XYZ file of C-alpha atoms in Angstrom:
290
model
C 88.981 92.224 111.115
C 85.900 92.045 108.929
C 84.499 94.620 106.584
C 81.446 96.140 108.286
C 80.233 98.065 105.337
C 81.236 98.528 101.721
C 79.897 101.365 99.620
C 80.544 101.772 95.924
C 81.212 105.237 94.658
C 81.211 105.975 90.929
C 83.702 108.455 89.528
C 82.055 111.872 89.061
C 81.959 113.393 85.601
C 83.126 116.777 86.878
C 86.756 117.052 87.907
C 87.860 119.747 90.364
C 91.265 121.396 90.653
C 93.916 119.993 93.011
C 93.603 123.141 95.112
C 89.974 122.237 95.882
C 90.875 118.805 97.263
C 92.375 120.085 100.540
C 96.061 119.651 99.728
C 98.730 121.899 101.295
C 100.651 124.565 99.408
C 103.786 122.417 99.619
C 102.196 119.585 97.622
C 100.399 121.959 95.267
C 103.776 123.517 94.422
C 105.232 120.043 93.772
C 102.264 119.246 91.477
C 102.785 122.503 89.589
C 106.458 121.665 89.037
C 105.488 118.245 87.696
C 103.008 119.870 85.296
C 99.882 118.390 86.892
C 96.931 120.681 86.214
C 93.741 118.799 86.951
C 93.165 115.634 88.989
C 92.025 112.495 87.222
C 88.618 111.144 88.310
C 90.074 108.605 90.740
C 92.293 111.305 92.256
C 89.297 113.617 92.674
C 87.453 110.800 94.436
C 90.096 109.212 96.601
C 92.194 112.179 97.799
C 89.352 113.746 99.888
C 88.385 110.325 101.324
C 91.922 109.619 102.561
C 92.258 113.145 103.933
C 88.890 113.376 105.684
C 87.474 109.866 106.155
C 88.583 107.101 108.499
C 87.314 104.297 106.243
C 89.582 101.963 104.330
C 89.474 102.164 100.518
C 89.149 99.630 97.744
C 90.050 101.324 94.449
C 89.211 99.451 91.272
C 91.374 101.137 88.661
C 93.580 100.136 85.777
C 97.148 101.296 85.266
C 97.099 104.763 83.729
C 94.375 106.289 85.892
C 96.806 108.161 88.125
C 96.279 106.018 91.201
C 99.846 106.515 92.557
C 99.151 110.228 93.011
C 95.620 109.365 94.226
C 96.977 107.575 97.302
C 100.415 109.214 97.382
C 99.366 112.822 97.767
C 97.026 112.385 100.743
C 99.364 109.876 102.412
C 102.227 112.380 102.126
C 99.868 115.047 103.506
C 98.946 112.982 106.560
C 102.410 111.794 107.610
C 104.347 113.371 110.473
C 107.633 114.812 109.212
C 109.122 114.776 112.719
C 108.535 111.037 113.256
C 111.337 108.514 112.809
C 108.901 105.597 112.454
C 107.784 103.860 109.262
C 104.379 105.454 108.745
C 103.365 104.075 105.314
C 104.009 100.832 103.471
C 103.291 100.365 99.744
C 103.299 96.746 98.559
C 103.962 96.192 94.825
C 104.252 92.980 92.757
C 107.564 93.797 90.949
C 110.816 95.675 91.530
C 110.074 97.734 88.411
C 106.817 98.995 89.920
C 108.537 99.473 93.288
C 111.044 101.845 91.712
C 108.369 103.571 89.650
C 106.140 104.221 92.679
C 109.053 105.350 94.857
C 110.220 107.742 92.159
C 106.679 109.134 91.743
C 106.303 109.684 95.489
C 109.657 111.434 95.641
C 108.477 113.804 92.924
C 105.159 114.439 94.677
C 106.543 115.146 98.152
C 108.080 118.458 97.128
C 109.739 120.065 100.139
C 108.183 117.712 102.688
C 110.902 116.034 104.732
C 109.692 112.470 104.266
C 112.115 109.803 103.103
C 110.878 107.165 100.635
C 112.885 103.905 100.527
C 112.418 101.238 97.825
C 113.042 97.647 98.990
C 113.115 94.836 96.428
C 114.919 91.644 95.447
C 117.942 91.822 93.201
C 119.572 94.663 95.134
C 122.186 94.113 97.865
C 120.483 93.081 101.107
C 123.210 94.689 103.200
C 122.911 97.939 101.292
C 119.184 97.980 101.973
C 119.804 97.136 105.634
C 122.030 100.241 105.928
C 119.351 102.363 104.241
C 116.746 101.093 106.697
C 118.916 102.100 109.665
C 118.081 105.698 108.761
C 114.512 106.932 109.370
C 112.156 106.164 106.466
C 108.654 107.580 106.479
C 107.502 105.461 103.532
C 108.674 101.979 102.459
C 107.822 100.814 98.939
C 108.609 97.172 98.342
C 107.991 93.693 97.010
C 106.594 91.123 99.464
C 109.459 88.613 99.440
C 112.245 91.074 100.254
C 110.053 92.917 102.801
C 109.479 89.655 104.666
C 113.239 89.020 104.788
C 113.824 92.403 106.403
C 110.900 92.136 108.805
C 112.061 88.704 110.024
C 115.555 90.066 110.652
C 114.257 93.061 112.558
C 115.248 95.654 109.978
C 111.679 96.854 109.454
C 109.239 97.712 112.267
C 105.639 98.280 111.176
C 104.148 98.690 114.657
C 103.496 102.425 114.148
C 102.252 102.123 110.559
C 99.499 104.553 109.586
C 98.889 103.433 106.017
C 99.189 100.069 104.223
C 98.762 100.315 100.433
C 98.334 97.240 98.250
C 99.132 98.389 94.712
C 98.184 96.157 91.739
C 96.668 93.589 94.124
C 95.458 91.298 91.332
C 99.008 91.181 89.903
C 100.332 90.175 93.341
C 97.693 87.418 93.357
C 98.887 86.209 89.958
C 102.462 86.189 91.233
C 101.404 84.032 94.246
C 101.948 86.718 96.893
C 98.630 86.542 98.752
C 99.991 84.516 101.708
C 103.018 86.823 101.879
C 100.731 89.868 101.944
C 98.648 88.335 104.725
C 101.800 87.653 106.767
C 103.096 91.234 106.284
C 99.710 92.758 107.219
C 99.646 90.643 110.380
C 102.841 92.408 111.473
C 101.438 95.912 111.047
C 99.707 98.293 113.404
C 96.093 97.021 113.569
C 94.857 100.644 113.640
C 96.411 101.393 110.268
C 94.357 102.557 107.288
C 94.391 100.043 104.393
C 94.180 101.127 100.748
C 93.780 98.363 98.154
C 94.047 99.004 94.416
C 93.316 96.406 91.761
C 92.273 96.452 88.097
C 90.059 93.433 88.735
C 88.516 92.028 91.886
C 88.899 88.219 91.906
C 87.594 86.212 94.863
C 90.960 85.912 96.693
C 91.419 89.690 96.597
C 87.850 90.248 97.810
C 88.548 87.768 100.630
C 91.769 89.586 101.522
C 89.891 92.894 101.683
C 87.173 91.419 103.891
C 89.648 89.897 106.316
C 92.126 92.775 106.668
C 90.035 95.878 106.073
C 87.614 97.659 108.381
C 84.602 99.617 107.155
C 85.508 100.487 103.594
C 84.416 102.512 100.593
C 84.869 101.215 97.045
C 85.852 103.693 94.314
C 85.678 102.481 90.736
C 87.057 104.164 87.632
C 85.330 103.574 84.359
C 87.566 102.277 81.587
C 86.928 105.267 79.330
C 88.492 107.596 81.909
C 91.922 106.065 81.577
C 94.676 108.589 80.894
C 96.301 106.025 78.565
C 93.555 106.927 76.036
C 95.727 109.971 75.277
C 98.551 107.689 74.072
C 98.584 106.104 70.643
C 99.649 102.450 70.916
C 101.115 100.568 67.949
C 102.915 97.237 67.650
C 104.875 95.535 64.879
C 105.424 91.785 64.450
C 109.010 91.149 63.339
C 111.504 88.300 63.435
C 113.972 88.283 66.344
C 116.813 88.966 63.912
C 115.034 92.086 62.547
C 114.181 93.696 65.903
C 117.201 96.024 66.036
C 116.674 97.248 62.472
C 112.989 97.871 63.166
C 113.816 99.756 66.349
C 116.309 101.987 64.541
C 113.760 102.765 61.821
C 111.180 103.725 64.431
C 113.711 106.067 66.089
C 114.734 107.558 62.714
C 111.126 108.360 61.709
C 111.006 111.057 64.402
C 113.067 114.234 63.994
C 113.754 114.359 67.713
C 113.039 110.937 69.254
C 112.830 110.741 73.026
C 111.609 107.549 74.651
C 112.040 104.475 76.788
C 112.969 101.048 75.423
C 112.004 98.213 77.732
C 113.824 94.872 77.698
C 113.174 91.592 79.507
C 116.527 91.273 81.284
C 119.448 93.420 82.436
C 121.665 91.618 79.895
C 119.253 92.591 77.105
C 119.300 96.218 78.281
C 123.086 96.339 78.098
C 123.209 94.591 74.707
C 120.582 96.818 73.066
C 122.166 99.982 74.497
C 125.590 98.947 73.285
C 124.345 98.208 69.736
C 122.505 101.511 69.529
C 125.534 103.457 70.815
C 127.690 101.789 68.115
C 125.190 103.046 65.525
C 125.535 106.604 66.814
C 122.391 106.953 68.925
C 122.432 108.873 72.228
C 121.435 106.083 74.617
C 121.799 105.307 78.333
C 121.216 101.891 79.928
C 119.188 101.777 83.180
C 118.499 98.723 85.333
C 118.676 97.373 88.852
C 122.469 97.256 89.139
C 122.578 101.043 88.594
C 125.372 102.894 86.848
C-alpha cells in the first residue's frame, strides 16, 4: 500500500474538554478517576480523527505529550467488547514501555470489558502462551517476542482493526524495522495504522509510505510537552557515592514518594535491599514480579 495523501495538521492553541471529543461516559468516568481534566494538544487533535476519520495517522510527538491516551482512548472506544479476536496491536521498542502502555490502557478502559495483554521478552513464553489462549482485545508487545508467538500460531492478527507503532524512531534505533514490516504483513490489510515518532528519519517515512493508506500527520510543538511541568535535575557523582547521594535526596523531602530506575534487575534488588537496611520504605519492581 502507498500513501495517497499526507496532510499536516498543527496542534491548535485552544484545548477542549474530553467530553467535547466524542468519548463515551464509560471512558469519561475512567478519565475522571485518573484525574485527567483537559486533553493535551495531541489528544485534542488525534482523538476525533481516530473516532471519525478513516485515514491513518502519523503523529510526531515526544514522550510526555500524552500520546498513549491520544491513541488509547479512541481505540478503546472503537473496539467490540463482544469479540474474541485481537482487535488492536501496539508495537513498542522495550519491555518497560510495553508494561507502561499496557498499564495505562488498563487504567483508561474503565468498565469496558476489553482485555489488554503485554507480550515481551524476558517473561516465560509458556506463561504468555496460556494468557493468549484467553481472548485479548489488545496486545501490547515488543517485535521479537510477538514474532515468536505469531510463528507458533499463538497470535492471529487477521481481524486486527488497529496497528499502533509507538516510539517508531526508537524501534528503528533498536534495529526492529524489518521485524515491524514482517508483523504488519501478517495483519488485516484493512486495519487502521497509527504511527508515533519523536523524529521522522527516512526509514520511518519509508515504512509509513509502504504500509499506510491515505494519512494525516499531526505534529506537537516542543513547547506543548507536559514534561515542562516537571523540574529536572541531575548530579554527577562517583559510583561509590551514588547510594549516599540517593539517600540525601530522599531525606531532603519531608514525605518523599518516587521511582528509582536501575539498569538491571540485579541492580534493582541490590538498591532496594540497601535502602531497606537503612530504614527506608522501599519495594523492588521488575520483570520477574514479586
